[in-house]
Amino acid sequence: MKRIEVVKGEYYDSVTLMLVAKELKKIEGVHDASLNMATEANITIMRAAGFEVDTGLLSPDDLLIGIDYEREGIEDIFERARSYLASPPWKKEEKDTEYSPATLQGALSVLPESNLALISLPGRYAAAEAMKALKNGLNVMLYSDNVTIEDEIELKRFAENNDLIVMGPDCGTAVINGKGLAFSNVCPTGPVGIVAASGTGLQEVMVQLCRRDVGVKHGIGTGGRDVKKSVGGISFLRGIRELAKDPDISLIVAVGKPPAPEVREKILACLKETQKKSVICFMGDDPRKDEDELFYTTELEECAVVAEALIKGRDVSMARDKLKAEYVKLAGKRPVGVVHGKYVRGLFTGGTLCYEAQYIAQAHINPIYGNAPLREDLKLENSLKPVGHSFIDYGEDEFTQGRLHPMIDPSFRAEQVKQQSEDRSVAVILFDVVLGYGSADNPSFDVVEAIKSVNRETKPIYIAYVCGTDGDPQDLGRQRALLEEAGVIVCESNARAALLAASLVSRKER
Amino acid sequence: MNSIEMANSITFERLLKAEPHIVDLGMAKDVIPDFKEKMILHAGPPITWDRMSGPMIGAVTGAILYEGWAETPEKAREFASKGNISFEPCHHHNAVGPMAGIISPNLPVWIIEEKNSGKRSYATLNEGLGKVLRMGAFSEEVIERLNWMREVLYPVLRSGVRKFVNDNGGLNLKSLISQSLHMGDELHNRNRAATSLLIRTLVPSMIDAEGSNPDLSRVVKFVAGNDHFFLNPGMAAAKVSLDSVGYVEGSSMLTIMARNGTDFGIQIAGMKNKWFTCQAALPDVLLFPGFTREDVNRDIGDSAIMETYGLGGFALAAAPAIVQFVGGTPQDAVNYTKEMYEICIGENKHFTIPALNFRGTPTGIDLIRVVETGITPILDTGAAHREAGKGQVGAGIVRMPSEAFVKAAEAFVEEYSK
Amino acid sequence: MSFKDLLDNGPKVVNLGMERFYLDLQDQEVPAVKVNWRPPLAKSSLMDKLRKLRGEEVE
């Protein structure tokens, strides 16, 4: 029905009246809304729109509100109109959105002292923007992946010739002077400098150091491909050299998967040149003997333990032995109750955590399939249909097309946890929860809900590692409590969680 | 320096130096160059009768009736469809027209001259709001008003202008624009201050010249009652300033943006008189009561010349009141202008914006920057009803479509990669 | 600004891409600007040619 109401003696400008009409038309059932001062011209317009206007005692200072509403209760719509006029709903509070420049150039005029471009644009655009940034004298952190290796080499060579660094592509974590970039955990600064060719690898080492009260001044990410032969470790070496010059840094830590042989040589030579002590962690590498100033580790927690010993002036071998002993004890733990099923399914959000977990677990359970396996022949045909022991990295490309990274949105991984839980052949589900900047606000929430909703009489054992520090925004204590309340066994490191998961099942196998 | 950069700095400097002045008024057929007998000029890039949209069809119909080439609207349409009329863009004759932008032989036009180059441009007299020719209306009321404008408004106005020009050498439009920007205008959708300043400037001379003319009062009331009166000479000022830039080899600066209700077209200083066109945008603007999105015609008018000159949407930060049209805040107005700096060669120190600490308006749209940044120009414009003669349906911020810019960039590369 | 400057003076960041990274920098009181980025209108081959014309040769 169409109806007109008159509001006497109140003037509104035509724009306000139009905006109120616009708001009213958003209401379901409102076919038309027309607000006009009662001038001759406006009365004509409203009549033309089908409203009956009784000109009787009208003056141009009166407001006409015309509503065409198809349902009962047209009075409510008039009420709404009046309230909109009184307090316009479109007026945002003066938390006015400052101008966001649309280009790098524009940004530089706003912040001329910029020294880093943090680029997380789609891969096909990222390289061009990175080059622009370098040409403008900015260092680059390239979070984006799907950048070609040719572009990576070109960018890094340019950076090298211009005294700049490119961290990435596919660099998820960096920390400069205690400030975190992209994904990072809140840790105090201290005498350690880290160069890492792996994002969650850097996070785990920093977290393990932080738990041992050892601070990190800078954590430089290089992206995973930096240590390949064709890239030659350009950023990795630059990182080491720069950290070496810093008087605040007394220990350098190098983290990544084993590099190409030529690059490895260069890295070792470079570390030796620094004349500072260094700890190397090439995950999954063959074990090597420590040299004078070079300490070799192959696992992330181990790396932190050795670093801690060096910083605190303790005996490194003793520190290693102590860690080993703790691991042995952990591996010997008896499960509470019966272990139903045979298989371990590792469902990860952090790529390096998944990788390390596989490496550690495969000493006890074999073979381990996955979408980012230790060996090509262990690759799953369908990553959504794991078989046997399987460790899946849900941050891999195949899962992140059209989906947020699981560290940002853990809901997809949580669905997989539920699905895998209902598979009766699964004995243990192992997973990571990564806290810190960049990660979800409540990272445990989804997986805990999933676990609670599992419909299997004999639930699998859940083992988790929370990669986070007390300083992280998500409240480490609360995250652990949530998990533990749901019956999850929370371990102190990624290595321990993997070890426990694998041992529980391997003991059963024996 | 690279030749594109150098070429652009030449075109930019020329644009800023331009000095547009009102020097006279005249009849279109007498003063517009190459105006043929049965010619009708229209807004936007070239278009044929069969492709015209409602408002333009209506305006052409009205023009044919006004010129007496047919007696009824149906006969007028028939006349047009039979190829009796030469349709050409205003831009091809140094003219510009808002909305349908129709100029027929016997319409009076402003004559604007750029003092450095001597170049001239032309625009009709603005009829006001509501049922008007430029919105595609062609009723008797429209024709009567046009007749009155020719018989009464035009001679009185011209007499006053001639007196003023005689005393002053010309009416400096650049100066009026500059002042209006400090008074809340952006010179496309908001011309109230500029119109007021124009009237204030002209009325004394009009009284001197036509004081005893009983029509003077009605003429002044007509002009004073039309907030958009300045738009037409303002557009001509922008047109002649951009025209004065001429062809400069290697320049990627835009010299024209225009729409005909069907197509959107641009021209580049380094690509002599070539149009690059694509489908015109469908304006997504705040609608007046009683209208829906289905009623809106595609973007139409030569008034995009204001933005090409660094005004209108580019100067929104000077006119925060108008951003309410899209439910925005004064900060939004500032943000629109700030965005346009990113695609322009420089800032016009003659046109400054108080809210930005008197920063010059973003001027000299750079085709390459548009294509590179993905930012196409925004216009602050009115939207017409798709049916002839139904008038304006809304107003607001419209973003120009990207295809024309990509086409121009491809041609530019081809031209200059030899 | 060299790499050394970055390490010595701390990061001052231009963020191109995910807004959450920018907001986290703000939380840490790191000077930062968020770029409201959009892709170029032209495909990369055309962009390369335009850049070349502008004298921006990339080896």
mmCIF file with all atom_site columns, C-alpha atoms in Angstrom, chain A residues 13 15-16 18-19 22 25 32-36 45 49 90-92 94 96-103 105-106 132, chain B residues 285-291 321 324-332 334-336 338-340 342 359 369 372-373 375:
data_model
loop_
_atom_site.group_PDB
_atom_site.id
_atom_site.type_symbol
_atom_site.label_atom_id
_atom_site.label_alt_id
_atom_site.label_comp_id
_atom_site.label_asym_id
_atom_site.label_entity_id
_atom_site.label_seq_id
_atom_site.pdbx_PDB_ins_code
_atom_site.Cartn_x
_atom_site.Cartn_y
_atom_site.Cartn_z
_atom_site.occupancy
_atom_site.B_iso_or_equiv
_atom_site.pdbx_formal_charge
_atom_site.auth_seq_id
_atom_site.auth_comp_id
_atom_site.auth_asym_id
_atom_site.auth_atom_id
_atom_site.pdbx_PDB_model_num
ATOM 1  C CA . ASP A 1 13  ? 18.299 19.050 2.436   1.00 0.00 ? 13  ASP A CA 1
ATOM 2  C CA . VAL A 1 15  ? 20.598 14.807 -0.326  1.00 0.00 ? 15  VAL A CA 1
ATOM 3  C CA . THR A 1 16  ? 19.756 13.678 3.188   1.00 0.00 ? 16  THR A CA 1
ATOM 4  C CA . MET A 1 18  ? 17.478 10.871 -0.838  1.00 0.00 ? 18  MET A CA 1
ATOM 5  C CA . LEU A 1 19  ? 19.840 8.900  1.354   1.00 0.00 ? 19  LEU A CA 1
ATOM 6  C CA . LYS A 1 22  ? 17.774 4.750  -0.199  1.00 0.00 ? 22  LYS A CA 1
ATOM 7  C CA . LYS A 1 25  ? 14.304 0.856  0.110   1.00 0.00 ? 25  LYS A CA 1
ATOM 8  C CA . ASP A 1 32  ? 9.259  2.695  -3.012  1.00 0.00 ? 32  ASP A CA 1
ATOM 9  C CA . ALA A 1 33  ? 10.178 5.415  -0.572  1.00 0.00 ? 33  ALA A CA 1
ATOM 10 C CA . SER A 1 34  ? 10.076 9.072  -1.441  1.00 0.00 ? 34  SER A CA 1
ATOM 11 C CA . LEU A 1 35  ? 10.955 11.935 0.857   1.00 0.00 ? 35  LEU A CA 1
ATOM 12 C CA . ASN A 1 36  ? 10.473 15.487 -0.365  1.00 0.00 ? 36  ASN A CA 1
ATOM 13 C CA . ILE A 1 45  ? 6.681  14.220 -8.686  1.00 0.00 ? 45  ILE A CA 1
ATOM 14 C CA . ALA A 1 49  ? 4.842  8.165  -8.466  1.00 0.00 ? 49  ALA A CA 1
ATOM 15 C CA . TRP A 1 90  ? 25.244 6.060  6.916   1.00 0.00 ? 90  TRP A CA 1
ATOM 16 C CA . LYS A 1 91  ? 27.237 8.550  8.883   1.00 0.00 ? 91  LYS A CA 1
ATOM 17 C CA . LYS A 1 92  ? 30.259 6.626  10.056  1.00 0.00 ? 92  LYS A CA 1
ATOM 18 C CA . GLU A 1 94  ? 34.847 9.870  12.631  1.00 0.00 ? 94  GLU A CA 1
ATOM 19 C CA . ASP A 1 96  ? 37.522 8.126  9.119   1.00 0.00 ? 96  ASP A CA 1
ATOM 20 C CA . THR A 1 97  ? 39.327 5.858  6.742   1.00 0.00 ? 97  THR A CA 1
ATOM 21 C CA . GLU A 1 98  ? 42.585 7.575  5.906   1.00 0.00 ? 98  GLU A CA 1
ATOM 22 C CA . TYR A 1 99  ? 43.582 7.511  2.291   1.00 0.00 ? 99  TYR A CA 1
ATOM 23 C CA . SER A 1 100 ? 45.319 4.321  1.283   1.00 0.00 ? 100 SER A CA 1
ATOM 24 C CA . PRO A 1 101 ? 47.564 5.068  -1.673  1.00 0.00 ? 101 PRO A CA 1
ATOM 25 C CA . ALA A 1 102 ? 46.918 2.911  -4.678  1.00 0.00 ? 102 ALA A CA 1
ATOM 26 C CA . THR A 1 103 ? 50.498 2.543  -5.751  1.00 0.00 ? 103 THR A CA 1
ATOM 27 C CA . GLN A 1 105 ? 54.773 5.625  -5.567  1.00 0.00 ? 105 GLN A CA 1
ATOM 28 C CA . GLY A 1 106 ? 51.846 7.004  -3.643  1.00 0.00 ? 106 GLY A CA 1
ATOM 29 C CA . LYS A 1 132 ? 59.601 -1.475 -8.528  1.00 0.00 ? 132 LYS A CA 1
ATOM 30 C CA . VAL B 2 285 ? 24.849 6.475  -8.589  1.00 0.00 ? 285 VAL B CA 1
ATOM 31 C CA . LEU B 2 286 ? 22.458 7.737  -5.977  1.00 0.00 ? 286 LEU B CA 1
ATOM 32 C CA . LEU B 2 287 ? 19.017 7.730  -7.569  1.00 0.00 ? 287 LEU B CA 1
ATOM 33 C CA . PHE B 2 288 ? 16.363 10.389 -7.220  1.00 0.00 ? 288 PHE B CA 1
ATOM 34 C CA . PRO B 2 289 ? 13.059 9.194  -5.735  1.00 0.00 ? 289 PRO B CA 1
ATOM 35 C CA . GLY B 2 290 ? 10.946 7.077  -8.058  1.00 0.00 ? 290 GLY B CA 1
ATOM 36 C CA . PHE B 2 291 ? 13.810 5.772  -10.186 1.00 0.00 ? 291 PHE B CA 1
ATOM 37 C CA . ALA B 2 321 ? 29.125 18.422 0.155   1.00 0.00 ? 321 ALA B CA 1
ATOM 38 C CA . GLN B 2 324 ? 27.036 12.917 0.171   1.00 0.00 ? 324 GLN B CA 1
ATOM 39 C CA . PHE B 2 325 ? 25.554 11.850 -3.151  1.00 0.00 ? 325 PHE B CA 1
ATOM 40 C CA . VAL B 2 326 ? 27.209 8.513  -2.594  1.00 0.00 ? 326 VAL B CA 1
ATOM 41 C CA . GLY B 2 327 ? 26.705 8.437  1.128   1.00 0.00 ? 327 GLY B CA 1
ATOM 42 C CA . GLY B 2 328 ? 30.323 9.367  1.688   1.00 0.00 ? 328 GLY B CA 1
ATOM 43 C CA . THR B 2 329 ? 32.140 11.550 4.181   1.00 0.00 ? 329 THR B CA 1
ATOM 44 C CA . PRO B 2 330 ? 34.426 14.540 3.622   1.00 0.00 ? 330 PRO B CA 1
ATOM 45 C CA . GLN B 2 331 ? 37.288 12.083 3.999   1.00 0.00 ? 331 GLN B CA 1
ATOM 46 C CA . ASP B 2 332 ? 35.921 10.100 1.061   1.00 0.00 ? 332 ASP B CA 1
ATOM 47 C CA . VAL B 2 334 ? 39.627 13.726 -0.118  1.00 0.00 ? 334 VAL B CA 1
ATOM 48 C CA . ASN B 2 335 ? 40.367 10.085 -0.893  1.00 0.00 ? 335 ASN B CA 1
ATOM 49 C CA . TYR B 2 336 ? 38.925 10.333 -4.405  1.00 0.00 ? 336 TYR B CA 1
ATOM 50 C CA . LYS B 2 338 ? 44.167 11.611 -3.667  1.00 0.00 ? 338 LYS B CA 1
ATOM 51 C CA . GLU B 2 339 ? 43.591 8.565  -5.803  1.00 0.00 ? 339 GLU B CA 1
ATOM 52 C CA . MET B 2 340 ? 43.611 10.679 -8.966  1.00 0.00 ? 340 MET B CA 1
ATOM 53 C CA . GLU B 2 342 ? 48.344 8.593  -8.740  1.00 0.00 ? 342 GLU B CA 1
ATOM 54 C CA . ARG B 2 359 ? 47.706 21.496 -3.133  1.00 0.00 ? 359 ARG B CA 1
ATOM 55 C CA . ARG B 2 369 ? 49.898 5.346  -15.316 1.00 0.00 ? 369 ARG B CA 1
ATOM 56 C CA . GLU B 2 372 ? 49.903 0.435  -14.927 1.00 0.00 ? 372 GLU B CA 1
ATOM 57 C CA . THR B 2 373 ? 48.054 1.176  -11.712 1.00 0.00 ? 373 THR B CA 1
ATOM 58 C CA . ILE B 2 375 ? 43.154 3.105  -11.594 1.00 0.00 ? 375 ILE B CA 1
#
